[in-house]
Amino acid sequence: MNSLDPNMVRVIIDASYLLVAFLFIIGLKQMSSPVTARRGIVWAGFGMLLAVLVSFAYPGMSHYELILAGIGVGGALAWITGKRVAMTDMPQMIALYNGFGGGAAAAIGAVELFANSGEMSTVTLVLAIVGSIIGAISFGGSLIAFGKLQGLIKKTVRFSGLQFINMLLLLGSLMCGVMVAFGIHADSNTVALLFVLSLILGLTMTLPIGGADMPVVISLYNALTGLAVAFEGFVLQNAAMIIAGTVVGSAGTLLTQLMAKAMNRSLGNVLFSGFGDSGGAVAATGDVQGSMKPIEANDVGVMMAFAQKVIIVPGYGMAVAQAQHKVWELTQLLQEKGVMMKFAIHPVAGRMPGHMNVLLAEAGVPYDIIADLDEINAEFETADVALIIGANDVVNPVARNDKSSPIYGMPILNADKAKNVIVIKRGQGAGFSGIENALFYLDNTRMLYGDGQAAVAQLIQAVKAV
Amino acid sequence: MTGMLALYIFMLAAFTGYEVIARVPVILHTPLMSGSNFVHGIVLVGAMVALGHAQSTLGLIIGFIGVVLAAGNAVGGYVVTERMLEMFKSSGQNKKKEAH
């Protein structure tokens, strides 16, 4: 090893990083189709392994024992928690790991700013500072997102002056950044203050955001962490970090927009106003005509067994009731009887876009009978039965035709167009957003009251008895 | 690497990220977010270099925390993404599994 020219080592490292960037991009590309997705993450995993191994050969490195210990501790903790986490808890776990990444980017910025801020060019300094601020915000924000989804933080803290305080915090950390960048009082106190203010901003920015908006927030912090990593990559002159961070930054921004659009909210609206604040008042609007008509499980069983086509619309309520395995059992029974079965998934079903697909996949439902909103909406008219389990707002037709409704304009699943609509529901209350669901009062709708899992079990018995 | 060259890399990578994700079906959004979360675990490389070059005690402490967090990001992101993607099966694959 000693005989190797340091320049040669640098060339080998850079060439390896090029290969790493290639593996990451190919991996992400393959993750965009369910057929190749599994292979994609394995390719990206090899890229990560290669990147870590060659980085040990970086010129001028020491403290190898600390590096190995750090990787061991962080890696082992993440490995154990990642293997154990239930699929329903996936969103908060992703938030937590993402926060770690942001924290790490901020830590790199801190090491560089405390040690070398005198030697860096202004451009490098600015990038190190911006990366640090973004990383610290993402760290703090992701921790709150984790705490909220995990149920550790139950209250949604919100008071009128909060946005003003957030503004002050942002201005404060930017001011510290400017001072460090241009060498005005650029001592370690200013650097430390910069990190403290950004971290608090991350916390206070996320505290007032409700649980329903968390997917958008997690996705936003994912993109932000990517950007922070890219900026710190500039500082360290590390091409793999620049490319991987930027790819995640832009991909994450696109994902965030898609999610916000699916929820009919703008990003600014999610970050700066509270949804569900006016829940009580909202419920009072929207006049609904007709009445809810109950039905017995046996009748539903007969109806479905003799149907040509049944579309199941699952919502997060199904996952809460842990009914997905029973639902798949019911689906298989009906398939054996020659019924064409489909699942219709709204983009925001679950606690994160695509979360419902993961939960169904866990129960064993193959992805080719699961359709998203654009694919399935034209098919409801040809369906004999639409079975709604634990979904509410995403099938509420007022989103299509009542301009006064707060969810007006939100894309919904057109379950009301099916010949028969069966809604499995615990009680008669309004939905998560407090808005009355006009679907429940339609002439072709029947309500099957009961706990999700128990109701589906009754349906299985009923179909078996036919 | 000059600043200008770095800007070129930044721009091209941004377009690449956008294009790679643009055609992703909604069913894969959760694993994809977790997959991209894994990809920025590359921050581990930077944290290693920062710790490896740290000279002060403060630098060592912050650098060590950075490596721990980054390793958590990389390993955790990989494990959960792999677990989720492992479960996605088509009807054909399901039948094959039952036949075995």
XYZ file of C-alpha atoms in Angstrom:
566
model
C 0.000 0.000 0.000
C 2.836 2.365 0.878
C 4.269 2.218 -2.617
C 1.025 3.593 -4.095
C 1.205 7.123 -5.369
C -1.355 9.307 -3.495
C -2.484 10.756 -6.824
C -3.107 7.263 -8.098
C -5.182 6.480 -4.987
C -7.222 9.625 -5.596
C -7.878 8.557 -9.208
C -9.000 5.099 -8.074
C -11.313 6.638 -5.467
C -12.842 9.054 -7.987
C -13.303 6.273 -10.548
C -15.047 4.168 -7.882
C -17.321 7.099 -6.998
C -18.269 7.362 -10.674
C -19.289 3.701 -10.593
C -21.186 4.346 -7.330
C -23.153 7.197 -8.935
C -23.949 4.915 -11.879
C -25.160 2.122 -9.566
C -27.364 4.557 -7.588
C -29.053 5.971 -10.686
C -29.573 2.538 -12.283
C -30.879 1.299 -8.924
C -33.396 4.142 -8.613
C -34.450 3.597 -12.230
C -35.126 -0.078 -11.533
C -37.039 0.817 -8.387
C -39.572 2.573 -10.593
C -41.103 -0.711 -11.779
C -42.430 -3.415 -9.447
C -40.850 -6.116 -11.644
C -37.279 -4.872 -11.191
C -37.610 -2.896 -7.950
C -36.030 -5.514 -5.709
C -32.976 -5.729 -7.979
C -32.740 -1.928 -7.933
C -32.229 -1.615 -4.188
C -29.629 -4.422 -4.272
C -27.644 -2.589 -6.981
C -27.798 0.627 -5.002
C -26.705 -1.343 -1.930
C -23.602 -2.594 -3.752
C -22.877 1.004 -4.727
C -23.029 2.083 -1.077
C -20.763 -0.773 0.008
C -18.189 0.123 -2.644
C -18.312 3.813 -1.704
C -17.703 3.076 1.982
C -14.856 0.620 1.272
C -12.868 2.914 -1.044
C -13.349 5.856 1.322
C -11.129 4.132 3.884
C -8.266 4.686 1.399
C -8.825 8.472 1.336
C -5.459 10.244 1.614
C -4.560 11.699 4.996
C -7.176 9.807 7.000
C -6.736 8.699 10.593
C -9.010 7.657 13.505
C -9.982 4.427 11.695
C -11.038 2.825 14.982
C -13.511 5.647 15.644
C -14.885 5.421 12.106
C -15.403 1.669 12.392
C -16.982 2.034 15.832
C -19.358 4.726 14.530
C -20.428 2.629 11.556
C -20.851 -0.356 13.862
C -23.034 1.460 16.401
C -25.223 3.363 13.910
C -25.454 0.435 11.503
C -26.362 -2.132 14.168
C -29.075 0.056 15.726
C -30.604 0.799 12.327
C -30.369 -2.844 11.255
C -32.233 -4.086 14.323
C -34.940 -1.402 14.245
C -35.335 -1.699 10.464
C -35.835 -5.462 10.623
C -38.357 -5.230 13.460
C -40.552 -2.301 12.441
C -44.130 -3.214 11.469
C -45.262 -2.262 7.973
C -47.915 0.066 9.412
C -45.143 2.031 11.174
C -43.009 2.392 8.061
C -43.614 6.141 7.492
C -42.146 7.223 10.831
C -39.176 4.888 10.427
C -38.391 6.430 7.040
C -38.709 9.864 8.662
C -36.271 8.870 11.393
C -33.592 7.458 9.055
C -34.012 10.509 6.875
C -33.483 12.771 9.876
C -30.253 10.879 10.631
C -29.023 11.733 7.138
C -29.812 15.403 7.653
C -28.076 15.350 11.021
C -25.013 13.739 9.462
C -24.872 16.407 6.736
C -25.098 19.098 9.436
C -22.344 17.330 11.408
C -20.036 17.386 8.361
C -20.771 21.084 7.984
C -20.022 21.641 11.673
C -16.675 19.813 11.544
C -15.610 21.809 8.487
C -16.843 25.160 9.802
C -15.267 24.763 13.258
C -11.929 23.563 11.842
C -11.347 25.179 8.471
C -13.640 28.174 8.061
C -10.570 30.445 7.799
C -9.144 28.540 4.833
C -12.291 28.048 2.763
C -13.236 30.243 -0.185
C -16.421 32.286 0.200
C -18.330 30.020 -2.216
C -17.319 26.896 -0.299
C -18.178 28.593 2.988
C -21.632 29.576 1.740
C -22.316 26.031 0.537
C -21.111 24.549 3.836
C -23.369 26.951 5.740
C -26.457 26.411 3.581
C -25.952 22.643 3.731
C -25.630 22.851 7.518
C -28.796 24.928 7.951
C -30.846 22.649 5.686
C -29.412 19.522 7.289
C -30.157 20.738 10.818
C -33.731 21.744 9.868
C -34.280 18.331 8.288
C -32.857 16.622 11.387
C -35.060 18.500 13.839
C -38.142 18.339 11.631
C -37.817 14.629 10.952
C -37.493 13.890 14.658
C -40.786 15.703 15.290
C -42.405 13.891 12.347
C -41.234 10.594 13.840
C -42.502 11.550 17.292
C -45.908 12.528 15.950
C -46.472 9.445 13.807
C -45.154 7.171 16.554
C -47.636 8.750 18.973
C -44.913 10.150 21.248
C -46.077 13.708 20.576
C -49.849 13.775 20.819
C -50.552 17.467 20.888
C -50.457 19.675 17.841
C -48.861 22.800 19.225
C -50.164 25.820 17.432
C -50.456 29.436 18.485
C -50.770 32.658 16.577
C -47.228 33.945 17.080
C -45.559 30.720 15.991
C -45.072 31.654 12.341
C -43.508 34.910 13.484
C -41.115 33.051 15.790
C -40.211 30.687 12.943
C -39.500 33.697 10.755
C -37.208 35.141 13.427
C -35.410 31.789 13.793
C -34.884 31.573 10.028
C -33.602 35.150 9.862
C -31.371 34.497 12.866
C -29.722 31.437 11.373
C -29.305 33.192 8.025
C -27.714 36.165 9.822
C -25.250 33.836 11.567
C -24.521 32.294 8.180
C -23.804 35.648 6.582
C -21.546 36.621 9.489
C -19.539 33.399 9.220
C -19.341 33.612 5.423
C -17.976 37.152 5.431
C -15.798 36.830 8.504
C -17.739 39.176 10.825
C -17.464 37.748 14.350
C -16.887 34.425 12.604
C -15.909 32.598 15.791
C -17.092 29.249 17.030
C -19.881 30.894 19.072
C -21.528 32.230 15.920
C -21.157 28.825 14.236
C -22.686 27.109 17.266
C -25.589 29.594 17.345
C -26.221 28.905 13.663
C -26.721 25.208 14.388
C -28.848 25.752 17.486
C -31.183 28.181 15.687
C -31.607 25.926 12.601
C -32.274 22.907 14.781
C -34.949 24.734 16.782
C -36.461 26.005 13.526
C -36.766 22.408 12.304
C -38.623 21.507 15.515
C -40.967 24.503 15.657
C -41.688 24.377 11.910
C -42.969 20.807 12.167
C -44.802 20.949 15.517
C -47.929 22.725 14.184
C -48.354 20.372 11.202
C -51.073 17.749 11.652
C -50.594 14.007 11.258
C -52.505 13.866 7.964
C -50.002 16.170 6.303
C -46.957 14.273 7.548
C -46.321 12.356 4.272
C -45.754 15.625 2.434
C -43.506 16.843 5.221
C -41.439 13.636 5.348
C -41.040 13.762 1.593
C -39.978 17.404 1.778
C -37.359 16.663 4.426
C -36.159 13.745 2.308
C -35.531 16.151 -0.570
C -33.933 18.686 1.792
C -31.552 16.102 3.226
C -30.552 15.205 -0.334
C -29.741 18.849 -1.022
C -27.804 19.216 2.222
C -25.745 16.136 1.309
C -25.057 17.593 -2.149
C -23.904 20.915 -0.665
C -21.583 19.235 1.827
C -20.355 17.146 -1.126
C -19.248 20.394 -2.802
C -17.365 21.340 0.343
C -15.556 17.990 0.486
C -15.089 17.880 -3.318
C -16.843 14.525 -3.314
C -18.593 13.795 -6.633
C -20.552 10.784 -5.325
C -22.164 12.948 -2.638
C -22.930 15.758 -5.079
C -24.588 13.448 -7.615
C -26.478 11.204 -5.167
C -27.594 14.158 -3.046
C -28.789 16.185 -6.018
C -30.614 13.235 -7.589
C -32.468 12.678 -4.305
C -33.066 16.408 -3.939
C -34.794 16.724 -7.291
C -36.539 13.345 -7.179
C -37.749 14.162 -3.664
C -39.043 17.547 -4.762
C -41.046 15.876 -7.533
C -42.401 13.262 -5.093
C -43.368 16.014 -2.660
C -45.285 17.860 -5.377
C -47.053 14.651 -6.457
C -48.112 13.944 -2.881
C -49.288 17.476 -2.209
C -51.279 17.396 -5.457
C -52.872 14.074 -4.573
C -53.993 15.611 -1.282
C -55.253 18.727 -3.048
C -52.969 20.960 -1.021
C -50.173 23.254 -1.935
C -46.893 22.879 -0.140
C -47.186 26.360 1.350
C -50.615 25.469 2.639
C -49.263 22.341 4.364
C -46.384 24.211 5.979
C -48.090 27.408 7.008
C -51.685 26.607 7.873
C -53.381 23.992 9.939
C -55.767 21.568 8.292
C -58.626 20.370 10.455
C -58.480 23.461 12.623
C -62.018 24.353 11.777
C -63.213 20.735 11.871
C -66.358 21.488 13.841
C -67.486 24.350 11.660
C -66.759 22.479 8.462
C -68.964 19.551 9.402
C -71.948 21.855 9.698
C -71.826 22.865 6.038
C -72.699 20.496 3.225
C -76.348 19.493 3.316
C -76.740 15.820 2.656
C -80.038 14.379 1.509
C -81.430 10.932 2.169
C -80.540 8.450 4.872
C -77.964 5.767 5.580
C -79.352 2.306 4.820
C -77.898 -0.640 6.749
C -77.353 -4.138 5.305
C -76.510 -7.574 6.734
C -73.260 -9.430 5.960
C -75.138 -12.418 4.485
C -76.807 -10.252 1.844
C -73.470 -8.680 0.915
C -71.926 -12.145 0.629
C -74.603 -13.277 -1.834
C -74.347 -10.026 -3.765
C -70.589 -10.369 -4.203
C -70.584 -14.104 -4.926
C -72.895 -13.582 -7.912
C -71.176 -10.427 -9.125
C -69.065 -10.232 -12.265
C -66.720 -7.627 -10.951
C -65.977 -6.322 -7.449
C -63.710 -3.386 -6.693
C -62.384 -3.095 -3.147
C -61.480 0.402 -1.906
C -59.289 0.083 1.196
C -58.366 3.011 3.432
C -56.106 3.382 6.409
C -58.970 2.222 8.636
C -58.478 -1.244 7.157
C -54.842 -1.269 8.238
C -55.724 0.023 11.716
C -58.180 -2.855 12.083
C -55.464 -5.219 10.753
C -58.043 -6.510 8.270
C -55.811 -6.755 5.186
C -55.138 -10.492 5.559
C -58.865 -11.220 5.877
C -59.559 -8.991 2.885
C -57.109 -10.979 0.779
C -58.738 -14.245 1.959
C -62.122 -12.881 0.869
C -60.635 -11.801 -2.460
C -59.237 -15.272 -3.151
C -62.567 -16.915 -2.277
C -64.400 -14.659 -4.725
C -61.738 -15.188 -7.404
C -62.340 -18.943 -7.119
C -66.006 -18.278 -7.801
C -65.034 -16.484 -11.004
C -65.551 -12.926 -9.783
C -63.151 -10.402 -11.255
C -61.473 -8.693 -8.291
C -59.646 -5.361 -8.265
C -58.250 -3.079 -5.597
C -58.562 0.684 -6.057
C -55.985 2.730 -4.187
C -56.217 6.460 -3.704
C -52.803 8.192 -3.794
C -53.143 9.215 -0.138
C -54.617 5.983 1.204
C -52.534 5.037 4.224
C -50.252 7.492 5.895
C -48.044 8.013 2.920
C -48.606 7.652 -0.836
C -48.029 4.024 -1.734
C -48.260 2.936 1.913
C -51.492 1.001 1.261
C -49.775 -0.910 -1.544
C -47.068 -1.984 0.876
C -49.671 -3.121 3.421
C -51.575 -5.090 0.768
C -48.345 -6.579 -0.563
C -47.528 -7.719 2.970
C -50.866 -9.547 3.131
C -49.983 -11.272 -0.164
C -52.123 -9.302 -2.629
C -50.328 -9.356 -6.029
C -49.602 -5.891 -7.411
C -51.219 -6.555 -10.799
C -54.757 -6.525 -9.350
C -54.059 -3.239 -7.543
C -54.914 -0.163 -9.579
C -54.391 3.512 -8.869
C -56.889 6.308 -9.323
C -56.255 7.074 -13.010
C -56.430 3.425 -14.048
C -59.523 2.437 -12.099
C -61.873 5.412 -12.177
C -63.401 4.541 -15.557
C -63.981 0.968 -14.362
C -66.353 1.696 -11.480
C -69.277 2.018 -13.912
C -68.784 -1.610 -14.962
C -68.415 -2.896 -11.392
C -71.314 -4.666 -9.696
C -70.036 -3.966 -6.206
C -67.644 -1.385 -4.775
C -66.616 -2.487 -1.274
C -65.309 0.415 0.845
C -63.256 -0.599 3.882
C -61.940 2.122 6.155
C -61.889 4.800 3.456
C -63.982 7.947 3.701
C -62.976 11.311 2.261
C -61.286 9.763 -0.783
C -64.645 8.402 -2.015
C -66.753 11.437 -1.100
C -68.505 12.670 -4.257
C -68.863 16.214 -2.869
C -65.232 16.677 -3.896
C -66.527 16.525 -7.483
C -69.683 18.600 -7.275
C -69.952 20.769 -4.134
C -67.941 23.942 -4.580
C -68.496 24.998 -0.965
C -66.843 21.866 0.412
C -63.272 22.180 1.730
C -62.318 19.054 -0.192
C -63.813 20.332 -3.464
C -61.433 19.602 -6.326
C -59.580 16.798 -4.551
C -59.230 13.830 -6.910
C -61.447 11.011 -5.611
C -62.233 7.420 -6.486
C -65.593 7.342 -8.266
C -66.951 4.502 -6.139
C -70.443 6.053 -6.294
C -70.650 5.066 -9.981
C -70.667 1.330 -9.144
C -74.035 -0.476 -9.324
C -73.887 -1.255 -5.598
C -71.737 0.406 -2.974
C -71.077 -1.376 0.324
C -69.418 0.637 3.078
C -67.903 -1.156 6.057
C -67.858 1.342 8.878
C -67.612 1.267 12.631
C -70.290 3.852 13.362
C -72.226 6.707 11.820
C -69.749 9.538 12.493
C -68.208 11.813 9.902
C -64.767 11.207 8.410
C -61.301 12.142 9.526
C -61.699 15.659 8.172
C -65.116 16.041 9.792
C -66.889 16.339 6.442
C -70.154 14.466 5.866
C -69.795 11.835 3.155
C -72.556 12.119 0.548
C -71.672 8.648 -0.733
C -73.154 7.056 2.400
C -76.578 8.546 1.625
C -76.875 7.490 -2.034
C -79.658 5.160 -3.178
C -77.183 2.496 -4.319
C -75.199 2.567 -1.050
C -75.641 0.187 1.879
C -73.836 0.404 5.212
C -72.334 -2.680 6.856
C -71.648 -1.571 10.420
C -68.923 -3.170 12.488
C -65.216 -3.481 13.150
C -63.312 -3.896 9.871
C -61.760 -7.246 10.635
C -64.900 -8.784 12.150
C -67.069 -7.518 9.287
C -64.777 -9.019 6.648
C -64.674 -12.304 8.585
C -68.507 -12.361 8.451
C -68.352 -11.718 4.718
C -65.982 -14.659 4.276
C -68.450 -16.926 6.113
C -71.310 -15.557 4.021
C -69.506 -16.164 0.720
C -68.502 -19.661 1.814
C -72.141 -20.414 2.604
C -73.364 -19.446 -0.879
C -12.936 20.172 -9.413
C -13.692 23.776 -10.289
C -16.851 25.487 -9.114
C -18.178 25.691 -12.655
C -17.691 21.962 -13.227
C -19.461 21.253 -9.942
C -22.390 23.381 -11.138
C -22.598 21.316 -14.328
C -22.706 18.124 -12.272
C -25.385 19.666 -10.054
C -27.588 20.635 -13.011
C -27.286 17.310 -14.833
C -27.896 15.302 -11.654
C -30.999 17.390 -10.906
C -32.481 16.603 -14.326
C -31.533 12.948 -13.953
C -33.297 12.667 -10.606
C -36.424 14.284 -11.995
C -36.529 12.087 -15.108
C -35.785 8.846 -13.282
C -38.696 9.391 -10.897
C -41.140 11.024 -13.323
C -42.684 7.755 -14.494
C -42.939 5.954 -11.177
C -46.339 4.372 -10.467
C -48.038 5.482 -7.236
C -47.898 1.928 -5.879
C -44.133 2.297 -5.459
C -44.085 5.760 -3.879
C -43.412 4.583 -0.327
C -40.569 2.161 -1.177
C -39.200 4.742 -3.588
C -39.130 7.462 -0.957
C -37.377 5.061 1.350
C -35.044 4.035 -1.505
C -34.067 7.623 -2.256
C -33.686 8.080 1.494
C -31.165 5.219 1.365
C -29.308 6.852 -1.544
C -28.587 10.026 0.422
C -27.067 7.713 3.013
C -23.955 8.340 0.864
C -23.469 11.128 3.394
C -21.703 8.362 5.348
C -18.713 8.736 3.013
C -18.491 12.439 3.812
C -18.888 11.832 7.541
C -16.070 9.263 7.401
C -13.777 11.755 5.667
C -14.737 14.541 8.089
C -14.021 12.326 11.122
C -10.854 10.927 9.529
C -9.462 14.434 9.067
C -10.702 15.913 12.356
C -7.990 17.325 14.604
C -9.694 18.846 17.649
C -11.620 16.947 20.310
C -14.775 18.823 19.327
C -14.212 17.797 15.702
C -13.788 14.170 16.748
C -17.002 14.201 18.799
C -19.126 15.859 16.109
C -17.515 13.718 13.417
C -18.259 10.550 15.377
C -21.905 11.580 15.850
C -22.016 12.280 12.107
C -20.727 8.795 11.250
C -23.207 7.135 13.648
C -26.150 9.078 12.182
C -25.021 8.526 8.583
C -24.553 4.787 9.123
C -28.067 4.708 10.591
C -29.401 6.464 7.499
C -27.651 4.115 5.071
C -28.287 0.808 6.851
C -31.828 1.628 7.997
C -32.794 2.947 4.569
C -31.526 -0.213 2.907
C -33.151 -2.651 5.333
C -36.656 -1.157 5.209
C -36.607 -0.605 1.428
C -35.464 -4.153 0.804
C -38.132 -5.518 3.159
C -40.893 -3.610 1.397
C -39.795 -4.417 -2.148
C -39.364 -8.077 -1.252
C -43.124 -8.309 -0.703
C -44.225 -6.958 -4.078
C -45.245 -10.014 -6.082
C -47.306 -10.468 -9.248
C -50.135 -13.034 -9.504
C -47.818 -15.366 -11.433
C -45.117 -15.239 -8.774
C -47.691 -15.894 -6.047
C -48.954 -19.035 -7.795
C -45.394 -20.276 -8.300
C -44.696 -19.863 -4.614
C -47.801 -21.815 -3.628
C -46.967 -24.615 -6.083
C -43.580 -25.236 -4.480
